[in-house]
CSV table of C-alpha atoms in Angstrom, one decimal:
chain,number,residue,atom,x,y,z
A,1,MET,CA,-231.6,-65.4,91.2
A,2,GLY,CA,-231.2,-67.9,94.1
A,3,ASP,CA,-229.1,-67.4,97.1
A,4,GLU,CA,-228.9,-63.6,97.4
A,5,LYS,CA,-228.5,-61.9,100.8
A,6,VAL,CA,-230.3,-58.6,100.9
A,7,VAL,CA,-230.3,-56.4,104.0
A,8,LEU,CA,-232.0,-53.0,104.4
A,9,LEU,CA,-230.8,-50.6,107.1
A,10,ASP,CA,-233.8,-48.2,107.6
A,11,PHE,CA,-235.8,-46.0,109.9
A,12,TRP,CA,-239.6,-46.7,109.7
A,13,PRO,CA,-240.9,-43.1,109.0
A,14,SER,CA,-238.3,-42.4,106.3
A,15,PRO,CA,-239.9,-41.8,102.9
A,16,PHE,CA,-236.5,-42.7,101.4
A,17,GLY,CA,-236.5,-46.0,103.1
A,18,MET,CA,-240.1,-46.6,102.0
A,19,ARG,CA,-239.0,-46.3,98.4
A,20,VAL,CA,-236.6,-49.2,98.8
A,21,ARG,CA,-239.1,-51.3,100.8
A,22,THR,CA,-241.7,-50.8,98.0
A,23,ALA,CA,-239.2,-51.6,95.2
A,24,LEU,CA,-238.2,-54.8,97.0
A,25,ALA,CA,-241.8,-55.7,97.6
A,26,VAL,CA,-242.9,-55.1,94.0
A,27,LYS,CA,-240.1,-57.4,92.9
A,28,GLY,CA,-240.9,-60.0,95.6
A,29,ILE,CA,-237.4,-60.0,97.0
A,30,LYS,CA,-236.9,-61.4,100.4
A,31,TYR,CA,-234.7,-59.3,102.6
A,32,GLU,CA,-233.7,-58.7,106.2
A,33,TYR,CA,-235.0,-55.4,107.6
A,34,LYS,CA,-232.9,-53.7,110.3
A,35,GLU,CA,-234.4,-50.7,112.1
A,36,GLU,CA,-231.7,-48.1,113.0
A,37,ASP,CA,-231.8,-45.9,116.1
A,38,LEU,CA,-230.6,-42.7,114.5
A,39,SER,CA,-229.5,-41.3,117.9
A,40,ASN,CA,-227.3,-44.4,118.3
A,41,LYS,CA,-226.2,-45.6,114.8
A,42,SER,CA,-225.0,-49.1,114.4
A,43,ASP,CA,-221.4,-49.9,113.5
A,44,LEU,CA,-222.8,-51.6,110.4
A,45,LEU,CA,-224.5,-48.4,109.2
A,46,LEU,CA,-221.4,-46.3,109.9
A,47,LYS,CA,-219.3,-48.9,108.0
A,48,MET,CA,-221.7,-49.2,105.1
A,49,ASN,CA,-222.3,-45.5,104.6
A,50,PRO,CA,-219.2,-43.8,105.9
A,51,ILE,CA,-219.7,-40.6,103.8
A,52,HIS,CA,-223.2,-39.7,104.9
A,53,LYS,CA,-223.9,-42.1,107.8
A,54,LYS,CA,-227.5,-42.1,106.9
A,55,ILE,CA,-230.3,-44.6,106.0
A,56,PRO,CA,-231.5,-46.2,103.9
A,57,VAL,CA,-228.6,-48.5,103.1
A,58,LEU,CA,-229.2,-51.5,100.9
A,59,ILE,CA,-226.6,-54.3,101.4
A,60,HIS,CA,-226.6,-56.9,98.6
A,61,ASN,CA,-224.3,-59.8,99.2
A,62,GLY,CA,-222.3,-57.7,101.7
A,63,LYS,CA,-221.8,-54.7,99.3
A,64,PRO,CA,-223.5,-51.4,100.2
A,65,ILE,CA,-225.6,-49.2,97.9
A,66,CYS,CA,-226.5,-45.8,99.2
A,67,GLU,CA,-229.0,-43.1,98.0
A,68,SER,CA,-232.6,-44.2,97.6
A,69,LEU,CA,-233.0,-43.4,93.9
A,70,ILE,CA,-229.8,-45.3,93.1
A,71,GLN,CA,-231.0,-48.2,95.3
A,72,VAL,CA,-234.4,-48.4,93.4
A,73,GLN,CA,-232.6,-48.3,90.0
A,74,TYR,CA,-230.1,-50.9,91.2
A,75,ILE,CA,-232.9,-53.2,92.4
A,76,ASP,CA,-234.6,-52.8,89.0
A,77,GLU,CA,-231.4,-53.7,87.2
A,78,ILE,CA,-230.5,-56.7,89.4
A,79,TRP,CA,-234.1,-58.2,89.2
A,80,PRO,CA,-235.2,-57.0,85.8
A,81,HIS,CA,-237.8,-59.6,84.9
A,82,LYS,CA,-240.4,-59.1,87.6
A,83,SER,CA,-242.4,-55.9,87.5
A,84,PRO,CA,-239.8,-53.7,85.7
A,85,LEU,CA,-239.9,-50.2,87.1
A,86,LEU,CA,-238.0,-48.2,84.5
A,87,PRO,CA,-239.2,-48.3,80.8
A,88,THR,CA,-236.8,-49.9,78.2
A,89,ASP,CA,-237.0,-46.9,75.8
A,90,PRO,CA,-234.2,-44.4,76.5
A,91,TYR,CA,-236.3,-41.3,76.1
A,92,GLN,CA,-239.1,-42.7,78.4
A,93,ARG,CA,-236.4,-43.6,80.9
A,94,ALA,CA,-235.1,-40.0,80.7
A,95,ILE,CA,-238.6,-38.6,81.4
A,96,ALA,CA,-239.0,-41.0,84.4
A,97,LYS,CA,-235.6,-40.0,85.8
A,98,PHE,CA,-236.4,-36.3,85.3
A,99,TRP,CA,-239.6,-36.6,87.3
A,100,ALA,CA,-238.0,-38.7,90.0
A,101,ASP,CA,-235.3,-35.9,90.2
A,102,PHE,CA,-238.2,-33.3,90.5
A,103,VAL,CA,-239.7,-35.2,93.4
A,104,GLU,CA,-236.3,-35.4,95.0
A,105,LYS,CA,-235.6,-31.7,94.6
A,106,LYS,CA,-239.0,-30.5,95.8
A,107,ILE,CA,-241.3,-32.7,97.8
A,108,TYR,CA,-239.3,-33.6,100.9
A,109,ASP,CA,-238.0,-30.1,101.6
A,110,LEU,CA,-241.3,-28.4,101.0
A,111,GLY,CA,-243.2,-31.0,103.0
A,112,LYS,CA,-240.8,-30.5,105.9
A,113,LYS,CA,-241.3,-26.7,105.7
A,114,VAL,CA,-245.0,-27.3,105.9
A,115,TRP,CA,-244.8,-29.2,109.2
A,116,THR,CA,-241.9,-27.3,110.8
A,117,THR,CA,-242.8,-23.7,110.1
A,118,LYS,CA,-245.6,-21.3,110.9
A,119,GLY,CA,-247.1,-18.1,109.6
A,120,GLU,CA,-246.0,-16.6,106.3
A,121,GLU,CA,-243.2,-19.2,105.8
A,122,GLN,CA,-245.6,-22.0,106.2
A,123,GLU,CA,-248.1,-20.4,103.8
A,124,ALA,CA,-245.5,-20.0,101.2
A,125,ALA,CA,-244.4,-23.6,101.6
A,126,LYS,CA,-247.9,-24.9,101.3
A,127,LYS,CA,-248.5,-22.9,98.2
A,128,GLU,CA,-245.3,-24.2,96.5
A,129,PHE,CA,-246.0,-27.7,97.8
A,130,ILE,CA,-249.4,-27.8,96.1
A,131,ALA,CA,-248.0,-26.2,93.0
A,132,CYS,CA,-245.4,-29.1,92.7
A,133,LEU,CA,-248.1,-31.7,93.3
A,134,LYS,CA,-250.2,-30.1,90.5
A,135,LEU,CA,-247.2,-30.4,88.2
A,136,LEU,CA,-247.0,-34.1,89.1
A,137,GLU,CA,-250.7,-34.4,88.4
A,138,GLY,CA,-250.0,-32.9,85.0
A,139,GLU,CA,-247.4,-35.6,84.3
A,140,LEU,CA,-249.7,-38.3,85.5
A,141,GLY,CA,-252.4,-37.2,83.1
A,142,ASN,CA,-255.0,-39.9,82.5
A,143,LYS,CA,-252.7,-42.8,83.3
A,144,ASP,CA,-253.4,-45.0,86.3
A,145,TYR,CA,-249.8,-44.8,87.4
A,146,PHE,CA,-246.8,-42.7,86.4
A,147,GLY,CA,-245.5,-46.0,85.0
A,148,GLY,CA,-248.6,-46.4,82.8
A,149,GLU,CA,-250.7,-49.5,83.5
A,150,ASN,CA,-248.5,-50.6,86.4
A,151,LEU,CA,-246.3,-49.1,89.1
A,152,GLY,CA,-243.2,-47.6,87.7
A,153,TYR,CA,-240.1,-45.8,89.0
A,154,VAL,CA,-241.8,-42.4,89.6
A,155,ASP,CA,-244.7,-44.1,91.5
A,156,VAL,CA,-242.2,-45.8,93.8
A,157,VAL,CA,-240.2,-42.6,94.3
A,158,LEU,CA,-243.3,-40.5,95.1
A,159,VAL,CA,-245.8,-42.7,96.9
A,160,PRO,CA,-244.0,-42.8,100.2
A,161,PHE,CA,-244.8,-39.2,100.8
A,162,TYR,CA,-248.5,-40.1,100.8
A,163,SER,CA,-247.9,-41.6,104.3
A,164,TRP,CA,-246.8,-38.1,105.4
A,165,PHE,CA,-249.8,-36.3,103.8
A,166,TYR,CA,-252.0,-36.5,106.9
A,167,ALA,CA,-249.3,-35.0,109.0
A,168,TYR,CA,-248.7,-32.2,106.5
A,169,GLU,CA,-252.4,-31.5,106.4
A,170,LYS,CA,-252.9,-31.4,110.2
A,171,CYS,CA,-249.8,-29.2,110.7
A,172,GLY,CA,-250.6,-27.0,107.7
A,173,ASN,CA,-254.4,-26.9,108.2
A,174,PHE,CA,-255.2,-27.7,104.6
A,175,SER,CA,-256.6,-30.5,102.5
A,176,ILE,CA,-254.3,-31.9,99.9
A,177,GLU,CA,-257.2,-33.9,98.4
A,178,ARG,CA,-259.2,-30.7,97.8
A,179,GLU,CA,-256.3,-29.2,95.9
A,180,CYS,CA,-255.0,-32.3,94.1
A,181,PRO,CA,-257.8,-34.9,93.9
A,182,LYS,CA,-256.2,-36.7,91.0
A,183,LEU,CA,-253.0,-37.2,92.9
A,184,ILE,CA,-254.8,-38.5,96.0
A,185,ALA,CA,-256.8,-40.9,93.7
A,186,TRP,CA,-253.5,-42.1,92.3
A,187,ALA,CA,-252.1,-42.6,95.8
A,188,LYS,CA,-255.1,-44.6,96.9
A,189,ARG,CA,-254.8,-46.7,93.8
A,190,CYS,CA,-251.2,-47.5,94.7
A,191,MET,CA,-252.2,-48.3,98.2
A,192,GLU,CA,-254.6,-51.0,96.9
A,193,LYS,CA,-251.4,-53.0,96.1
A,194,ASP,CA,-249.9,-55.0,98.9
A,195,SER,CA,-246.4,-54.1,97.8
A,196,VAL,CA,-247.2,-50.4,98.6
A,197,SER,CA,-249.6,-50.7,101.5
A,198,LYS,CA,-247.3,-53.1,103.4
A,199,SER,CA,-244.3,-50.9,102.8
A,200,LEU,CA,-245.7,-47.6,104.0
A,201,PRO,CA,-246.6,-46.9,107.7
A,202,ASP,CA,-250.0,-45.8,108.6
A,203,GLN,CA,-250.6,-42.0,108.2
A,204,GLN,CA,-251.8,-41.8,111.8
A,205,LYS,CA,-248.6,-43.4,113.0
A,206,ILE,CA,-246.5,-40.8,111.0
A,207,TYR,CA,-248.6,-38.0,112.5
A,208,GLY,CA,-248.0,-39.4,116.0
A,209,PHE,CA,-244.3,-39.4,115.2
A,210,VAL,CA,-244.5,-35.7,114.2
A,211,LEU,CA,-246.4,-34.8,117.3
A,212,HIS,CA,-243.8,-36.6,119.4
A,213,LEU,CA,-241.0,-34.7,117.8
A,214,ARG,CA,-242.7,-31.4,118.2
A,215,LYS,CA,-243.5,-32.1,121.9
A,216,VAL,CA,-240.2,-33.6,122.9
A,217,VAL,CA,-237.9,-31.5,120.9
A,218,GLY,CA,-239.7,-28.2,120.2
A,219,LEU,CA,-240.4,-26.8,116.8
A,220,SER,CA,-237.3,-24.6,116.6
A,221,LYS,CA,-234.9,-27.5,117.0
A,222,ILE,CA,-236.6,-29.9,114.6
A,223,LEU,CA,-234.8,-28.6,111.6
A,224,CYS,CA,-231.5,-29.8,113.1
A,225,LEU,CA,-232.7,-33.3,113.8
A,226,GLN,CA,-231.1,-36.2,112.2
A,227,HIS,CA,-234.3,-38.2,112.5
A,228,ILE,CA,-235.7,-36.5,109.5
A,229,SER,CA,-232.5,-36.0,107.7
A,230,ARG,CA,-233.1,-35.8,104.0
A,231,HIS,CA,-229.9,-37.4,102.7
A,232,CYS,CA,-230.0,-41.1,102.0
B,1,MET,CA,-231.2,-38.1,60.3
B,2,ALA,CA,-231.8,-37.2,63.9
B,3,VAL,CA,-230.8,-33.7,64.9
B,4,VAL,CA,-229.1,-33.0,68.2
B,5,LYS,CA,-229.3,-29.5,69.7
B,6,LEU,CA,-227.9,-28.3,73.0
B,7,PHE,CA,-229.1,-25.2,74.8
B,8,GLY,CA,-226.4,-23.9,77.2
B,9,THR,CA,-224.6,-20.9,78.6
B,10,TRP,CA,-221.0,-20.1,78.0
B,11,PHE,CA,-219.9,-20.4,81.7
B,12,SER,CA,-222.2,-23.2,82.9
B,13,PRO,CA,-220.4,-26.3,84.2
B,14,TYR,CA,-223.6,-28.2,83.6
B,15,ALA,CA,-223.7,-27.3,79.9
B,16,TYR,CA,-220.0,-28.3,79.6
B,17,ARG,CA,-220.8,-31.8,81.0
B,18,VAL,CA,-223.1,-32.3,78.0
B,19,ILE,CA,-220.6,-30.8,75.5
B,20,TRP,CA,-217.9,-33.2,76.7
B,21,ALA,CA,-220.2,-36.2,76.7
B,22,LEU,CA,-221.3,-35.5,73.1
B,23,LYS,CA,-217.7,-34.9,71.9
B,24,LEU,CA,-216.5,-38.0,73.7
B,25,LYS,CA,-219.0,-40.0,71.7
B,26,GLY,CA,-218.3,-38.2,68.5
B,27,ILE,CA,-221.8,-36.8,68.2
B,28,SER,CA,-222.4,-33.7,66.0
B,29,TYR,CA,-224.7,-31.1,67.6
B,30,GLU,CA,-226.0,-27.6,67.2
B,31,TYR,CA,-225.2,-25.4,70.1
B,32,ILE,CA,-227.6,-22.6,71.1
B,33,GLU,CA,-226.3,-20.0,73.5
B,34,GLU,CA,-228.9,-18.8,76.0
B,35,ASP,CA,-228.8,-15.5,77.9
B,36,ILE,CA,-230.0,-16.5,81.3
B,37,ARG,CA,-231.2,-13.0,82.1
B,38,SER,CA,-233.4,-13.2,79.0
B,39,LYS,CA,-234.4,-16.8,78.2
B,40,SER,CA,-235.6,-17.7,74.8
B,41,PRO,CA,-239.2,-18.8,74.3
B,42,LEU,CA,-237.8,-22.1,72.9
B,43,LEU,CA,-235.9,-22.8,76.1
B,44,LEU,CA,-239.0,-22.1,78.2
B,45,GLN,CA,-241.0,-24.4,75.9
B,46,TYR,CA,-238.4,-27.2,76.2
B,47,ASN,CA,-237.9,-26.8,79.9
B,48,PRO,CA,-241.1,-25.4,81.4
B,49,ILE,CA,-240.5,-26.9,84.9
B,50,HIS,CA,-237.0,-25.6,85.7
B,51,LYS,CA,-236.5,-23.1,82.8
B,52,LYS,CA,-232.8,-23.8,82.9
B,53,VAL,CA,-229.9,-24.9,80.8
B,54,PRO,CA,-228.6,-27.3,79.7
B,55,VAL,CA,-231.4,-28.8,77.6
B,56,LEU,CA,-230.6,-31.5,75.0
B,57,VAL,CA,-233.1,-31.8,72.2
B,58,HIS,CA,-232.8,-35.0,70.3
B,59,ASP,CA,-235.0,-35.4,67.2
B,60,GLY,CA,-237.3,-32.7,68.6
B,61,LYS,CA,-237.6,-34.3,72.0
B,62,PRO,CA,-236.2,-32.4,75.0
B,63,ILE,CA,-234.2,-33.9,77.9
B,64,CYS,CA,-233.5,-31.8,81.0
B,65,GLU,CA,-231.1,-32.0,84.0
B,66,SER,CA,-227.5,-32.7,83.1
B,67,THR,CA,-227.2,-36.0,84.9
B,68,VAL,CA,-230.4,-37.3,83.2
B,69,ILE,CA,-229.1,-36.0,79.9
B,70,LEU,CA,-225.7,-37.8,80.3
B,71,GLN,CA,-227.4,-41.1,81.1
B,72,TYR,CA,-229.6,-40.7,78.0
B,73,ILE,CA,-226.6,-39.9,75.8
B,74,ASP,CA,-224.8,-42.9,77.2
B,75,GLU,CA,-227.8,-45.2,76.4
B,76,ILE,CA,-228.4,-43.8,72.9
B,77,TRP,CA,-224.7,-43.8,71.9
B,78,PRO,CA,-222.9,-46.6,73.8
B,79,GLN,CA,-219.4,-46.0,72.4
B,80,ASN,CA,-216.9,-44.6,74.9
B,81,PRO,CA,-219.2,-45.5,77.8
B,82,LEU,CA,-219.7,-42.9,80.6
B,83,LEU,CA,-220.8,-45.4,83.2
B,84,PRO,CA,-219.5,-48.8,84.2
B,85,ALA,CA,-221.4,-51.8,82.8
B,86,ASP,CA,-221.6,-53.7,86.0
B,87,PRO,CA,-224.7,-52.7,88.0
B,88,TYR,CA,-222.9,-52.5,91.3
B,89,ASP,CA,-220.0,-50.4,89.9
B,90,ARG,CA,-222.6,-48.2,88.2
B,91,ALA,CA,-224.4,-47.7,91.6
B,92,VAL,CA,-221.1,-46.6,93.1
B,93,ALA,CA,-220.4,-44.2,90.2
B,94,LEU,CA,-224.0,-42.8,90.5
B,95,PHE,CA,-223.4,-42.3,94.2
B,96,TRP,CA,-220.3,-40.1,93.6
B,97,ILE,CA,-222.1,-38.3,90.8
B,98,LYS,CA,-224.9,-37.4,93.2
B,99,PHE,CA,-222.4,-36.4,95.8
B,100,ALA,CA,-220.7,-34.0,93.3
B,101,ASP,CA,-224.1,-32.7,92.1
B,102,ASP,CA,-225.1,-32.0,95.7
B,103,LYS,CA,-221.9,-30.0,96.2
B,104,VAL,CA,-222.1,-27.7,93.1
B,105,TYR,CA,-224.2,-25.3,95.2
B,106,LEU,CA,-220.9,-24.6,97.1
B,107,MET,CA,-219.9,-22.5,94.1
B,108,SER,CA,-222.7,-20.0,94.6
B,109,LYS,CA,-222.6,-20.3,98.4
B,110,LEU,CA,-219.0,-19.0,98.4
B,111,TYR,CA,-219.6,-16.5,95.6
B,112,GLN,CA,-222.4,-14.9,97.6
B,113,ALA,CA,-220.8,-15.0,101.1
B,114,ASP,CA,-218.8,-12.6,103.0
B,115,GLY,CA,-217.6,-12.5,106.6
B,116,GLU,CA,-218.8,-15.4,108.8
B,117,GLU,CA,-220.8,-17.0,106.0
B,118,GLN,CA,-217.6,-17.0,103.9
B,119,ARG,CA,-215.7,-18.9,106.6
B,120,ALA,CA,-218.4,-21.5,106.8
B,121,ALA,CA,-218.5,-21.9,103.0
B,122,VAL,CA,-214.7,-22.4,102.9
B,123,LYS,CA,-215.0,-25.0,105.6
B,124,GLU,CA,-217.6,-26.9,103.5
B,125,TRP,CA,-215.4,-26.7,100.5
B,126,LEU,CA,-212.4,-28.2,102.4
B,127,GLU,CA,-214.6,-31.0,103.8
B,128,MET,CA,-215.7,-31.9,100.2
B,129,LEU,CA,-212.1,-31.8,98.9
B,130,GLU,CA,-211.1,-34.1,101.8
B,131,VAL,CA,-213.8,-36.6,100.8
B,132,MET,CA,-212.5,-36.6,97.2
B,133,GLU,CA,-208.9,-37.1,98.5
B,134,GLU,CA,-209.6,-39.8,101.0
B,135,HIS,CA,-212.6,-41.7,99.6
B,136,VAL,CA,-213.0,-41.1,95.9
B,137,LEU,CA,-209.5,-41.0,94.4
B,138,ILE,CA,-208.0,-44.0,96.2
B,139,GLY,CA,-206.2,-46.8,94.5
B,140,GLY,CA,-203.7,-44.6,92.5
B,141,LYS,CA,-206.0,-44.3,89.5
B,142,LYS,CA,-205.5,-41.7,86.9
B,143,PHE,CA,-209.2,-40.9,86.9
B,144,PHE,CA,-212.1,-41.8,89.2
B,145,SER,CA,-212.8,-45.2,87.5
B,146,GLY,CA,-209.4,-46.0,86.0
B,147,ASP,CA,-207.5,-44.9,82.9
B,148,GLU,CA,-210.4,-43.2,81.1
B,149,ILE,CA,-212.6,-40.4,82.2
B,150,ASN,CA,-216.3,-41.1,82.7
B,151,MET,CA,-219.3,-39.4,84.2
B,152,VAL,CA,-217.8,-39.2,87.7
B,153,ASP,CA,-214.9,-37.1,86.4
B,154,ILE,CA,-217.3,-35.0,84.4
B,155,ALA,CA,-219.5,-34.5,87.5
B,156,PHE,CA,-216.5,-33.2,89.6
B,157,SER,CA,-215.2,-31.0,86.8
B,158,PHE,CA,-216.4,-27.9,88.6
B,159,VAL,CA,-213.5,-28.5,91.0
B,160,ALA,CA,-211.0,-28.9,88.1
B,161,HIS,CA,-211.8,-25.6,86.4
B,162,TRP,CA,-214.5,-23.5,88.0
B,163,LEU,CA,-213.1,-23.5,91.5
B,164,GLY,CA,-209.9,-21.7,90.3
B,165,VAL,CA,-212.1,-19.0,88.8
B,166,LEU,CA,-214.1,-18.7,92.0
B,167,GLU,CA,-210.9,-18.4,94.1
B,168,ASP,CA,-209.8,-15.5,91.9
B,169,VAL,CA,-213.1,-13.8,92.2
B,170,VAL,CA,-213.4,-14.0,96.0
B,171,GLY,CA,-209.6,-13.5,96.5
B,172,LEU,CA,-209.0,-16.7,98.5
B,173,GLU,CA,-206.9,-19.8,98.0
B,174,ILE,CA,-209.1,-22.7,99.0
B,175,PHE,CA,-207.4,-25.5,97.1
B,176,GLU,CA,-203.8,-26.0,98.2
B,177,PRO,CA,-202.3,-28.7,95.9
B,178,HIS,CA,-199.9,-30.0,98.5
B,179,LYS,CA,-202.8,-30.6,100.9
B,180,PHE,CA,-204.7,-32.6,98.3
B,181,PRO,CA,-202.1,-34.4,96.2
B,182,ARG,CA,-204.6,-37.0,94.7
B,183,VAL,CA,-207.1,-34.3,93.7
B,184,SER,CA,-204.3,-32.2,92.3
B,185,SER,CA,-203.1,-35.1,90.1
B,186,TRP,CA,-206.6,-35.8,89.0
B,187,ILE,CA,-207.1,-32.1,88.0
B,188,GLN,CA,-203.9,-32.1,86.0
B,189,ASN,CA,-204.8,-35.4,84.3
B,190,PHE,CA,-208.4,-34.2,83.6
B,191,LYS,CA,-207.4,-30.9,82.1
B,192,SER,CA,-204.7,-32.5,80.0
B,193,ILE,CA,-207.2,-34.5,78.0
B,194,PRO,CA,-207.3,-32.7,74.6
B,195,LEU,CA,-211.1,-32.9,74.4
B,196,ILE,CA,-211.4,-31.2,77.8
B,197,LYS,CA,-208.5,-28.8,77.3
B,198,GLU,CA,-210.0,-27.5,74.0
B,199,ASN,CA,-213.5,-27.2,75.5
B,200,LEU,CA,-213.3,-25.1,78.6
B,201,PRO,CA,-214.8,-21.6,79.1
B,202,ASP,CA,-212.1,-18.9,79.3
B,203,ALA,CA,-211.1,-18.5,82.9
B,204,ASP,CA,-210.2,-14.8,82.6
B,205,LYS,CA,-213.5,-14.0,80.9
B,206,MET,CA,-215.4,-15.9,83.6
B,207,SER,CA,-213.4,-14.2,86.3
B,208,ALA,CA,-214.1,-10.7,85.0
B,209,PHE,CA,-217.8,-11.4,84.4
B,210,SER,CA,-218.2,-12.9,87.9
B,211,LYS,CA,-216.2,-10.2,89.7
B,212,HIS,CA,-218.4,-7.5,88.3
B,213,GLY,CA,-221.5,-9.4,89.2
B,214,ARG,CA,-220.3,-10.1,92.8
B,215,GLU,CA,-219.4,-6.5,93.4
B,216,MET,CA,-222.9,-5.5,92.5
B,217,MET,CA,-224.4,-8.2,94.6
B,218,LEU,CA,-222.4,-7.4,97.7
B,219,ALA,CA,-223.0,-3.7,97.3
B,220,SER,CA,-226.8,-4.3,97.2
B,221,LYS,CA,-226.5,-6.6,100.2
B,222,SER,CA,-224.9,-3.9,102.3
B,223,ASN,CA,-227.4,-1.2,101.3
């Protein structure tokens, strides 16, 4: 598909944005990356996502697509021949979409609770977070990737959170690898691929971002911040 | 011959989404009513992660989450499509379906609220209705995508039927038709479709059931 113009409006620590970066990289699609300042959103962002005013926004030939799961599915449909992310069998597709939905419902919010709360609330969040990761390990089973022998839809949807794991661990004072070794092995396997490692920021950089937020804003206000807004 | 089973509850808007999708496509199915206070072992086996209805079981294989189920149904039985064929139009439809899915919680939010929380919940409802009026139902179309209903209409169905019941239960008028003329027309069009009209949970039954539950809940809140 020749002369396609693809633009991604994004914010570097956003795991939702990372999903789209990864999907585009897996497919080898060239695109223009535009970093948004979420405290001063561009006219383009406000025009392309008037309902939520949030990143990431994928713009394909001038037309916006919003919501990261929808963006990844769209990318998979427009460029189906290289590295298909969703299976062709309808039942397998439904399974993949179910687990992507599970990640969407659980991982971001629980992870956020882990790094923004303390005491009992944090302990409860850690417990539930690990329980969800273990369910994902169950789904992974003995496969190399959720997609089987290659990266698939669920891999692309979940792996961005790996860049946040170090921050969760430091804030929560726990080791995700100790609790979920299979999942960490999976994440490291994904990171061996350029399409993933070049799409995710370094874990230390994410932790630095978290520390900065905690210092500048104060823990109690973080929950209100748009910077880490979950809608995309 | 493949067997289709649907686990649902009589008042669940999510279960009705699947009922309408199956009927739109002319698919026969066996319906199994679940008591959500006492879930069957079979439901828990088919949906161990969320333990919720609806669950579609096709040829012994379970599919969970109503939006995933509807997309599956649409792929297996392509007649009377629920989503546009064009990938971009489909992405737009899925955006609005997610928007609707993310707002269904407003039902329980309003149901559980009183006082200040109730005022906040009503405000959120009105904001959602405004988005429907100003952004989704533009272009003078009968339904969200044109002359036929599809998954977007089905996703917003909680506004068409369940909101009325909720208003009765909490004793508030939230939806004023003259303030939302396009939404109002859409509701009338949607509920006029025979397949929808003939397959809706009884509003009075839901109202009585919910009122009782709400009284008990609010009483225990103040204790």
